[in-house]
PDB file of C-alpha atoms in Angstrom:
ATOM      1  CA  MET S   6      94.016  95.343 115.699  1.00 48.00           C
ATOM      2  CA  SER S   7      96.190  94.142 119.384  1.00 49.00           C
ATOM      3  CA  SER S   8      97.825  91.513 119.439  1.00 52.00           C
ATOM      4  CA  VAL S   9      95.526  90.621 122.478  1.00 52.00           C
ATOM      5  CA  SER S  10      92.657  90.068 119.983  1.00 83.00           C
ATOM      6  CA  ILE S  11      94.830  87.819 118.178  1.00 87.00           C
ATOM      7  CA  LEU S  12      95.876  85.901 120.746  1.00 86.00           C
ATOM      8  CA  GLU S  13      92.178  85.705 122.002  1.00 87.00           C
ATOM      9  CA  LYS S  14      91.419  84.166 118.387  1.00 88.00           C
ATOM     10  CA  ILE S  15      94.186  82.053 119.031  1.00 91.00           C
ATOM     11  CA  GLU S  16      93.524  80.661 122.004  1.00 90.00           C
ATOM     12  CA  SER S  17      89.242  80.124 120.988  1.00 89.00           C
ATOM     13  CA  LEU S  18      90.366  77.774 118.285  1.00 90.00           C
ATOM     14  CA  PRO S  19      89.198  73.781 118.700  1.00 88.00           C
ATOM     15  CA  PRO S  20      91.876  71.134 119.548  1.00 89.00           C
ATOM     16  CA  LEU S  21      93.393  69.171 117.688  1.00 88.00           C
ATOM     17  CA  PRO S  22      91.727  65.707 117.426  1.00 89.00           C
ATOM     18  CA  LYS S  23      93.443  62.605 118.967  1.00 90.00           C
ATOM     19  CA  THR S  24      94.540  61.177 115.836  1.00 90.00           C
ATOM     20  CA  ILE S  25      96.832  64.719 115.184  1.00 90.00           C
ATOM     21  CA  ALA S  26      98.532  64.089 118.662  1.00 88.00           C
ATOM     22  CA  GLU S  27      98.831  60.439 117.597  1.00 92.00           C
ATOM     23  CA  ILE S  28     100.689  61.040 114.395  1.00 91.00           C
ATOM     24  CA  GLU S  29     102.936  64.095 116.260  1.00 86.00           C
ATOM     25  CA  GLU S  30     103.781  61.302 118.760  1.00 87.00           C
ATOM     26  CA  PHE S  31     104.662  58.807 116.022  1.00 91.00           C
ATOM     27  CA  ARG S  32     106.451  61.412 113.903  1.00 86.00           C
ATOM     28  CA  ARG S  33     108.733  62.112 116.824  1.00 83.00           C
ATOM     29  CA  LYS S  34     110.372  58.034 116.584  1.00 85.00           C
ATOM     30  CA  SER S  35     113.214  57.283 115.325  1.00 83.00           C
ATOM     31  CA  GLU S  36     112.175  53.917 113.415  1.00 88.00           C
ATOM     32  CA  LYS S  37     108.624  54.898 111.413  1.00 88.00           C
ATOM     33  CA  GLU S  38     106.946  51.878 110.400  1.00 91.00           C
ATOM     34  CA  ALA S  39     104.307  52.539 107.296  1.00 92.00           C
ATOM     35  CA  PHE S  40     101.692  49.533 108.728  1.00 93.00           C
ATOM     36  CA  GLU S  41     101.751  51.748 112.308  1.00 94.00           C
ATOM     37  CA  LEU S  42     100.800  55.424 110.307  1.00 94.00           C
ATOM     38  CA  LEU S  43      98.030  53.422 108.255  1.00 94.00           C
ATOM     39  CA  GLN S  44      96.276  52.118 111.456  1.00 94.00           C
ATOM     40  CA  ILE S  45      96.366  55.766 113.275  1.00 93.00           C
ATOM     41  CA  ILE S  46      95.269  57.764 109.789  1.00 93.00           C
ATOM     42  CA  GLU S  47      92.242  54.761 108.853  1.00 92.00           C
ATOM     43  CA  LYS S  48      90.798  55.859 112.078  1.00 89.00           C
ATOM     44  CA  ASP S  49      89.895  59.292 110.357  1.00 90.00           C
ATOM     45  CA  ALA S  50      87.857  59.652 107.511  1.00 90.00           C
ATOM     46  CA  LEU S  51      89.221  63.174 106.651  1.00 88.00           C
ATOM     47  CA  ILE S  52      92.652  62.726 106.873  1.00 91.00           C
ATOM     48  CA  ILE S  53      91.978  59.099 104.291  1.00 92.00           C
ATOM     49  CA  SER S  54      90.019  61.496 101.725  1.00 90.00           C
ATOM     50  CA  THR S  55      92.228  64.419 101.627  1.00 88.00           C
ATOM     51  CA  LEU S  56      95.497  61.713 101.388  1.00 90.00           C
ATOM     52  CA  LEU S  57      93.694  60.128  98.093  1.00 90.00           C
ATOM     53  CA  LYS S  58      92.114  63.444  96.962  1.00 88.00           C
ATOM     54  CA  ILE S  59      96.100  64.894  96.852  1.00 86.00           C
ATOM     55  CA  SER S  60      97.810  61.650  95.985  1.00 87.00           C
ATOM     56  CA  ASN S  61      95.474  61.329  92.783  1.00 88.00           C
ATOM     57  CA  SER S  62      96.529  65.224  91.711  1.00 82.00           C
ATOM     58  CA  ALA S  63      98.522  65.856  88.671  1.00 77.00           C
ATOM     59  CA  MET S  64     101.748  67.274  90.887  1.00 77.00           C
ATOM     60  CA  PHE S  65     102.950  63.953  91.633  1.00 78.00           C
ATOM     61  CA  GLY S  66     102.094  62.222  88.372  1.00 75.00           C
ATOM     62  CA  PHE S  67     101.349  59.057  89.804  1.00 79.00           C
ATOM     63  CA  ARG S  68     100.500  56.942  86.416  1.00 80.00           C
ATOM     64  CA  SER S  69      97.787  55.112  87.704  1.00 85.00           C
ATOM     65  CA  LYS S  70      95.020  56.039  90.601  1.00 90.00           C
ATOM     66  CA  VAL S  71      95.672  55.434  93.659  1.00 88.00           C
ATOM     67  CA  GLU S  72      92.487  53.749  95.914  1.00 91.00           C
ATOM     68  CA  THR S  73      93.710  52.825  98.852  1.00 91.00           C
ATOM     69  CA  PRO S  74      95.786  54.708 102.146  1.00 92.00           C
ATOM     70  CA  SER S  75      98.296  51.893 102.291  1.00 92.00           C
ATOM     71  CA  ARG S  76      99.351  52.855  98.368  1.00 92.00           C
ATOM     72  CA  ALA S  77      99.008  56.820  99.071  1.00 91.00           C
ATOM     73  CA  ILE S  78     101.734  55.724 101.632  1.00 92.00           C
ATOM     74  CA  ASN S  79     103.871  53.087  99.912  1.00 91.00           C
ATOM     75  CA  LEU S  80     104.096  56.283  96.833  1.00 88.00           C
ATOM     76  CA  LEU S  81     104.325  59.309  99.152  1.00 88.00           C
ATOM     77  CA  GLY S  82     107.154  58.132 101.072  1.00 89.00           C
ATOM     78  CA  ILE S  83     105.955  58.242 105.386  1.00 91.00           C
ATOM     79  CA  ASN S  84     106.515  61.572 105.833  1.00 88.00           C
ATOM     80  CA  PHE S  85     104.691  63.175 103.154  1.00 88.00           C
ATOM     81  CA  THR S  86     102.155  61.241 104.584  1.00 91.00           C
ATOM     82  CA  ILE S  87     102.312  62.290 107.900  1.00 90.00           C
ATOM     83  CA  SER S  88     102.612  66.003 106.469  1.00 87.00           C
ATOM     84  CA  ILE S  89      99.485  65.673 104.684  1.00 88.00           C
ATOM     85  CA  ALA S  90      97.432  64.452 107.125  1.00 90.00           C
ATOM     86  CA  ILE S  91      98.451  67.328 109.435  1.00 89.00           C
ATOM     87  CA  GLY S  92      97.927  69.609 106.977  1.00 87.00           C
ATOM     88  CA  GLY S  93      94.390  69.003 105.763  1.00 85.00           C
ATOM     89  CA  THR S  94      93.433  68.501 109.862  1.00 88.00           C
ATOM     90  CA  VAL S  95      94.983  72.083 110.635  1.00 88.00           C
ATOM     91  CA  GLN S  96      93.362  74.255 107.325  1.00 84.00           C
ATOM     92  CA  ASN S  97      89.961  72.291 108.700  1.00 84.00           C
ATOM     93  CA  LEU S  98      90.315  73.579 111.642  1.00 87.00           C
ATOM     94  CA  LEU S  99      91.479  76.928 110.422  1.00 87.00           C
ATOM     95  CA  MET S 100      88.045  77.573 108.058  1.00 79.00           C
ATOM     96  CA  ALA S 101      87.917  81.138 107.199  1.00 79.00           C
ATOM     97  CA  ASN S 102      87.132  83.670 104.699  1.00 85.00           C
ATOM     98  CA  LEU S 103      90.368  83.722 102.618  1.00 92.00           C
ATOM     99  CA  GLU S 104      88.579  87.147 100.518  1.00 92.00           C
ATOM    100  CA  PRO S 105      91.242  89.570 101.325  1.00 93.00           C
ATOM    101  CA  TYR S 106      94.178  87.465  99.511  1.00 93.00           C
ATOM    102  CA  GLY S 107      91.200  86.687  96.613  1.00 92.00           C
ATOM    103  CA  ILE S 108      91.607  82.551  96.762  1.00 93.00           C
ATOM    104  CA  ASN S 109      88.931  80.174  98.779  1.00 90.00           C
ATOM    105  CA  SER S 110      90.577  77.409 100.763  1.00 86.00           C
ATOM    106  CA  ASP S 111      90.833  74.838  97.739  1.00 85.00           C
ATOM    107  CA  ASP S 112      93.347  77.218  96.070  1.00 90.00           C
ATOM    108  CA  PHE S 113      94.949  77.679  99.540  1.00 91.00           C
ATOM    109  CA  MET S 114      95.124  73.746 100.237  1.00 86.00           C
ATOM    110  CA  LYS S 115      96.831  73.609  96.537  1.00 88.00           C
ATOM    111  CA  ALA S 116      99.445  76.128  97.457  1.00 92.00           C
ATOM    112  CA  SER S 117     100.208  74.372 100.365  1.00 90.00           C
ATOM    113  CA  ASN S 118     100.512  71.016  98.383  1.00 88.00           C
ATOM    114  CA  LEU S 119     102.927  72.451  95.925  1.00 91.00           C
ATOM    115  CA  SER S 120     105.117  73.820  98.397  1.00 94.00           C
ATOM    116  CA  SER S 121     105.686  70.915  99.844  1.00 90.00           C
ATOM    117  CA  THR S 122     105.646  68.986  96.600  1.00 91.00           C
ATOM    118  CA  LEU S 123     108.548  71.766  95.475  1.00 95.00           C
ATOM    119  CA  THR S 124     110.313  71.236  99.003  1.00 95.00           C
ATOM    120  CA  HIS S 125     110.509  67.441  97.757  1.00 92.00           C
ATOM    121  CA  LEU S 126     111.113  68.172  94.394  1.00 93.00           C
ATOM    122  CA  TRP S 127     114.257  70.385  95.240  1.00 96.00           C
ATOM    123  CA  VAL S 128     115.773  70.155  98.677  1.00 95.00           C
ATOM    124  CA  SER S 129     116.341  66.117  97.849  1.00 92.00           C
ATOM    125  CA  LYS S 130     118.694  67.620  95.187  1.00 93.00           C
ATOM    126  CA  PHE S 131     121.352  68.279  98.088  1.00 91.00           C
ATOM    127  CA  ASP S 132     120.193  67.230 101.452  1.00 92.00           C
ATOM    128  CA  TYR S 133     117.883  64.001 101.807  1.00 88.00           C
ATOM    129  CA  ASP S 134     117.443  64.577 105.334  1.00 89.00           C
ATOM    130  CA  LEU S 135     116.548  68.242 105.524  1.00 91.00           C
ATOM    131  CA  LYS S 136     114.041  67.699 102.607  1.00 90.00           C
ATOM    132  CA  GLU S 137     111.974  65.250 105.085  1.00 87.00           C
ATOM    133  CA  GLU S 138     112.406  67.488 107.997  1.00 89.00           C
ATOM    134  CA  LEU S 139     110.683  70.705 105.693  1.00 92.00           C
ATOM    135  CA  LEU S 140     107.937  68.832 103.913  1.00 89.00           C
ATOM    136  CA  LEU S 141     106.012  69.410 106.836  1.00 89.00           C
ATOM    137  CA  PRO S 142     106.777  73.263 107.261  1.00 93.00           C
ATOM    138  CA  ALA S 143     107.004  73.963 104.117  1.00 94.00           C
ATOM    139  CA  LEU S 144     102.955  72.745 103.925  1.00 91.00           C
ATOM    140  CA  LEU S 145     101.667  74.626 107.114  1.00 91.00           C
ATOM    141  CA  GLN S 146     103.611  77.373 107.378  1.00 94.00           C
ATOM    142  CA  GLU S 147     100.935  80.133 105.705  1.00 94.00           C
ATOM    143  CA  ALA S 148      98.558  78.517 108.099  1.00 93.00           C
ATOM    144  CA  GLY S 149      98.317  81.878 110.029  1.00 93.00           C
ATOM    145  CA  LYS S 150      96.581  82.976 106.981  1.00 93.00           C
ATOM    146  CA  PHE S 151      93.348  82.302 108.467  1.00 92.00           C
ATOM    147  CA  ILE S 152      93.492  83.940 111.566  1.00 92.00           C
ATOM    148  CA  LEU S 153      94.666  86.995 109.137  1.00 93.00           C
ATOM    149  CA  ALA S 154      92.008  86.971 106.726  1.00 92.00           C
ATOM    150  CA  ASP S 155      89.367  86.822 109.860  1.00 90.00           C
ATOM    151  CA  ILE S 156      91.028  89.995 111.440  1.00 90.00           C
ATOM    152  CA  ILE S 157      91.202  91.706 108.100  1.00 92.00           C
ATOM    153  CA  THR S 158      87.963  90.965 107.113  1.00 90.00           C
ATOM    154  CA  SER S 159      86.019  91.822 110.409  1.00 88.00           C
ATOM    155  CA  ASP S 160      88.260  95.118 110.556  1.00 89.00           C
ATOM    156  CA  LYS S 161      86.754  96.350 107.593  1.00 91.00           C
ATOM    157  CA  LYS S 162      89.835  96.438 105.743  1.00 92.00           C
ATOM    158  CA  THR S 163      89.993  93.825 102.748  1.00 93.00           C
ATOM    159  CA  GLU S 164      89.788  96.267 100.366  1.00 94.00           C
ATOM    160  CA  GLU S 165      92.516  98.523 101.489  1.00 94.00           C
ATOM    161  CA  PHE S 166      94.525  95.213 102.235  1.00 94.00           C
ATOM    162  CA  LYS S 167      94.028  94.008  98.546  1.00 93.00           C
ATOM    163  CA  THR S 168      95.255  97.769  96.783  1.00 94.00           C
ATOM    164  CA  LYS S 169      98.171  97.767  98.524  1.00 93.00           C
ATOM    165  CA  VAL S 170      99.152  94.233  97.843  1.00 90.00           C
ATOM    166  CA  ALA S 171      97.662  95.070  93.960  1.00 89.00           C
ATOM    167  CA  SER S 172      99.943  98.439  93.814  1.00 91.00           C
ATOM    168  CA  GLY S 173     103.294  95.971  94.420  1.00 86.00           C
ATOM    169  CA  GLU S 174     103.662  95.991  97.849  1.00 88.00           C
ATOM    170  CA  GLU S 175     104.966  92.828  99.581  1.00 88.00           C
ATOM    171  CA  ALA S 176     101.724  90.939 101.193  1.00 89.00           C
ATOM    172  CA  THR S 177     103.916  89.839 104.383  1.00 90.00           C
ATOM    173  CA  ALA S 178     104.658  93.727 104.918  1.00 91.00           C
ATOM    174  CA  VAL S 179     100.746  94.534 104.555  1.00 93.00           C
ATOM    175  CA  GLU S 180     100.087  91.802 106.626  1.00 93.00           C
ATOM    176  CA  LYS S 181     102.452  93.438 109.501  1.00 92.00           C
ATOM    177  CA  GLU S 182     101.180  97.138 108.787  1.00 92.00           C
ATOM    178  CA  LEU S 183      97.356  95.931 108.800  1.00 91.00           C
ATOM    179  CA  VAL S 184      97.232  93.496 111.509  1.00 91.00           C
ATOM    180  CA  GLY S 185     101.086  93.804 113.905  1.00 90.00           C
ATOM    181  CA  LEU S 186     102.301  90.562 112.962  1.00 91.00           C
ATOM    182  CA  SER S 187     103.221  88.522 109.637  1.00 91.00           C
ATOM    183  CA  SER S 188     101.316  85.293 108.571  1.00 92.00           C
ATOM    184  CA  SER S 189     105.080  83.039 109.986  1.00 94.00           C
ATOM    185  CA  GLU S 190     104.291  84.588 113.462  1.00 94.00           C
ATOM    186  CA  ILE S 191     101.013  84.027 113.417  1.00 95.00           C
ATOM    187  CA  THR S 192     101.044  80.657 112.274  1.00 94.00           C
ATOM    188  CA  ALA S 193     104.177  79.847 115.170  1.00 95.00           C
ATOM    189  CA  LYS S 194     101.652  81.059 117.757  1.00 94.00           C
ATOM    190  CA  ILE S 195      98.975  79.265 116.614  1.00 94.00           C
ATOM    191  CA  PHE S 196     101.215  75.814 116.609  1.00 93.00           C
ATOM    192  CA  ARG S 197     102.438  77.088 120.291  1.00 93.00           C
ATOM    193  CA  HIS S 198      99.006  77.187 121.017  1.00 93.00           C
ATOM    194  CA  TRP S 199      98.577  73.793 119.859  1.00 91.00           C
ATOM    195  CA  LYS S 200     101.621  72.497 121.251  1.00 88.00           C
ATOM    196  CA  LEU S 201     102.838  70.990 118.186  1.00 88.00           C
ATOM    197  CA  SER S 202     106.929  70.202 117.891  1.00 86.00           C
ATOM    198  CA  ASP S 203     109.502  73.347 119.056  1.00 88.00           C
ATOM    199  CA  ASN S 204     111.068  72.576 116.056  1.00 87.00           C
ATOM    200  CA  LEU S 205     108.293  72.566 113.643  1.00 89.00           C
ATOM    201  CA  ILE S 206     107.551  76.505 115.148  1.00 93.00           C
ATOM    202  CA  ASN S 207     111.194  77.593 115.196  1.00 92.00           C
ATOM    203  CA  VAL S 208     111.793  76.983 111.893  1.00 94.00           C
ATOM    204  CA  ILE S 209     108.393  78.728 110.645  1.00 95.00           C
ATOM    205  CA  GLU S 210     108.768  81.722 113.095  1.00 94.00           C
ATOM    206  CA  PHE S 211     110.881  84.393 111.546  1.00 92.00           C
ATOM    207  CA  VAL S 212     110.466  82.747 108.000  1.00 94.00           C
ATOM    208  CA  ASP S 213     109.498  86.502 107.248  1.00 91.00           C
ATOM    209  CA  ASP S 214     112.360  88.438 109.115  1.00 90.00           C
ATOM    210  CA  ILE S 215     115.011  86.090 108.276  1.00 92.00           C
ATOM    211  CA  SER S 216     117.335  88.819 110.549  1.00 90.00           C
ATOM    212  CA  LYS S 217     115.766  87.774 113.698  1.00 90.00           C
ATOM    213  CA  CYS S 218     116.316  83.790 112.865  1.00 89.00           C
ATOM    214  CA  ASP S 219     118.511  81.663 115.146  1.00 88.00           C
ATOM    215  CA  ASP S 220     121.500  80.553 113.352  1.00 91.00           C
ATOM    216  CA  SER S 221     120.583  76.634 113.923  1.00 91.00           C
ATOM    217  CA  VAL S 222     117.438  77.250 111.587  1.00 93.00           C
ATOM    218  CA  LYS S 223     118.613  79.985 109.307  1.00 94.00           C
ATOM    219  CA  GLN S 224     119.008  77.861 106.399  1.00 95.00           C
ATOM    220  CA  LYS S 225     115.579  75.791 107.099  1.00 95.00           C
ATOM    221  CA  ALA S 226     113.914  79.443 106.937  1.00 96.00           C
ATOM    222  CA  GLN S 227     115.698  80.725 103.980  1.00 96.00           C
ATOM    223  CA  ILE S 228     114.835  77.532 102.208  1.00 97.00           C
ATOM    224  CA  LEU S 229     111.164  77.943 103.309  1.00 97.00           C
ATOM    225  CA  ASP S 230     111.256  81.452 102.350  1.00 96.00           C
ATOM    226  CA  VAL S 231     112.157  80.203  98.866  1.00 97.00           C
ATOM    227  CA  ILE S 232     109.618  77.916  98.249  1.00 97.00           C
ATOM    228  CA  LYS S 233     106.679  80.674  99.972  1.00 96.00           C
ATOM    229  CA  THR S 234     107.526  82.610  97.448  1.00 95.00           C
ATOM    230  CA  ALA S 235     107.502  80.235  94.388  1.00 96.00           C
ATOM    231  CA  CYS S 236     104.310  79.117  95.933  1.00 96.00           C
ATOM    232  CA  ASN S 237     102.468  82.193  96.992  1.00 94.00           C
ATOM    233  CA  VAL S 238      98.935  81.190  97.501  1.00 92.00           C
ATOM    234  CA  SER S 239      97.587  84.525  95.163  1.00 90.00           C
ATOM    235  CA  ASP S 240      98.998  82.792  92.349  1.00 90.00           C
ATOM    236  CA  PRO S 241     101.497  80.133  92.530  1.00 93.00           C
ATOM    237  CA  LEU S 242     104.022  79.737  90.361  1.00 94.00           C
ATOM    238  CA  SER S 243     103.369  82.460  88.414  1.00 93.00           C
ATOM    239  CA  ASP S 244     106.573  83.754  86.756  1.00 94.00           C
ATOM    240  CA  GLU S 245     106.326  86.933  88.677  1.00 93.00           C
ATOM    241  CA  ASN S 246     106.553  84.633  92.041  1.00 94.00           C
ATOM    242  CA  VAL S 247     109.267  82.294  90.109  1.00 96.00           C
ATOM    243  CA  GLU S 248     111.578  85.007  89.209  1.00 96.00           C
ATOM    244  CA  LYS S 249     111.568  86.421  93.078  1.00 95.00           C
ATOM    245  CA  ALA S 250     111.869  83.143  94.159  1.00 97.00           C
ATOM    246  CA  VAL S 251     115.318  82.091  92.344  1.00 97.00           C
ATOM    247  CA  ALA S 252     116.438  85.646  92.884  1.00 97.00           C
ATOM    248  CA  LYS S 253     116.140  85.092  96.665  1.00 96.00           C
ATOM    249  CA  ALA S 254     117.610  81.632  96.087  1.00 97.00           C
ATOM    250  CA  ALA S 255     120.666  83.367  94.858  1.00 97.00           C
ATOM    251  CA  SER S 256     120.949  85.936  97.366  1.00 96.00           C
ATOM    252  CA  TYR S 257     120.621  83.470 100.230  1.00 96.00           C
ATOM    253  CA  GLY S 258     123.454  81.037  98.194  1.00 95.00           C
ATOM    254  CA  LEU S 259     121.200  78.081  97.759  1.00 95.00           C
ATOM    255  CA  HIS S 260     121.216  75.635  94.778  1.00 92.00           C
ATOM    256  CA  THR S 261     119.353  78.005  91.990  1.00 95.00           C
ATOM    257  CA  LYS S 262     119.921  75.527  89.293  1.00 96.00           C
ATOM    258  CA  SER S 263     118.102  72.330  91.084  1.00 96.00           C
ATOM    259  CA  LEU S 264     115.444  75.135  92.348  1.00 96.00           C
ATOM    260  CA  GLU S 265     114.688  75.783  88.287  1.00 96.00           C
ATOM    261  CA  LYS S 266     114.751  72.604  87.005  1.00 96.00           C
ATOM    262  CA  ALA S 267     112.020  71.346  90.288  1.00 96.00           C
ATOM    263  CA  ILE S 268     109.490  74.189  89.149  1.00 96.00           C
ATOM    264  CA  GLU S 269     109.750  73.334  85.995  1.00 95.00           C
ATOM    265  CA  THR S 270     109.165  69.806  86.509  1.00 92.00           C
ATOM    266  CA  LEU S 271     106.142  70.327  88.842  1.00 91.00           C
ATOM    267  CA  GLN S 272     104.657  73.324  86.181  1.00 90.00           C
ATOM    268  CA  ASP S 273     104.872  70.296  83.560  1.00 88.00           C
ATOM    269  CA  ARG S 274     102.717  68.347  85.515  1.00 84.00           C
ATOM    270  CA  LEU S 275     100.313  71.049  86.425  1.00 83.00           C
ATOM    271  CA  LEU S 276     100.298  71.209  82.274  1.00 79.00           C
ATOM    272  CA  ASP S 277      98.743  67.753  82.040  1.00 65.00           C
ATOM    273  CA  GLU S 278      95.735  68.082  84.916  1.00 60.00           C
TER     274      GLU S 278
END
């Protein structure tokens, strides 16, 4: 499929709702008040239901049920809440059949949320500010898969895609071979179309090809690559994907011990589900 048709698909996406524009504006402020964020998200029923559903999932391990958005913000923190609000809305707008990846949109949402939780558990151990900055890109970096899945399905290449991945080829390489662009490149194009922040776009764009990364964002892209590998949408936190992620972290010179500990914590929480 030509990149023109990919661009046409992206251009035809519905605009982001007003709430997300307000959250983006709020996100860029240097001083953020939880009450102001609450006032913005309370206008959006989808965001509230997504926020409460995720807050009550096992991956956070909160002891008592989270019943109000203000308590969710209080427990998750402002940046995590922003990530969930934007992430849930983006996935809802992109909604497409994810059959080529062998998953449905709930599986996708779960893998995305595991990604941001793993970022929180791992990156906070060595750089708090970096962790805050990477929560949103970690959650959103695979959004391009909705467009990819749509194209692969309409080109009747689902079986070919599945066969190649099952035989051991990396999904990213198969995406590029069959569609011409990888998931991270398409995600960046979607976010440009929606005029989301340049910081978000630049960190995501070359996660699938770190060699093209600008030095200023290289370490961030490497962290996102490790997170995406561990929380692979088709089989998040499987032994094989965890092993690949730890090997990548080691090759990038990142903190592997704290990564292994963070993965262990997350796996333990999921066993309690």
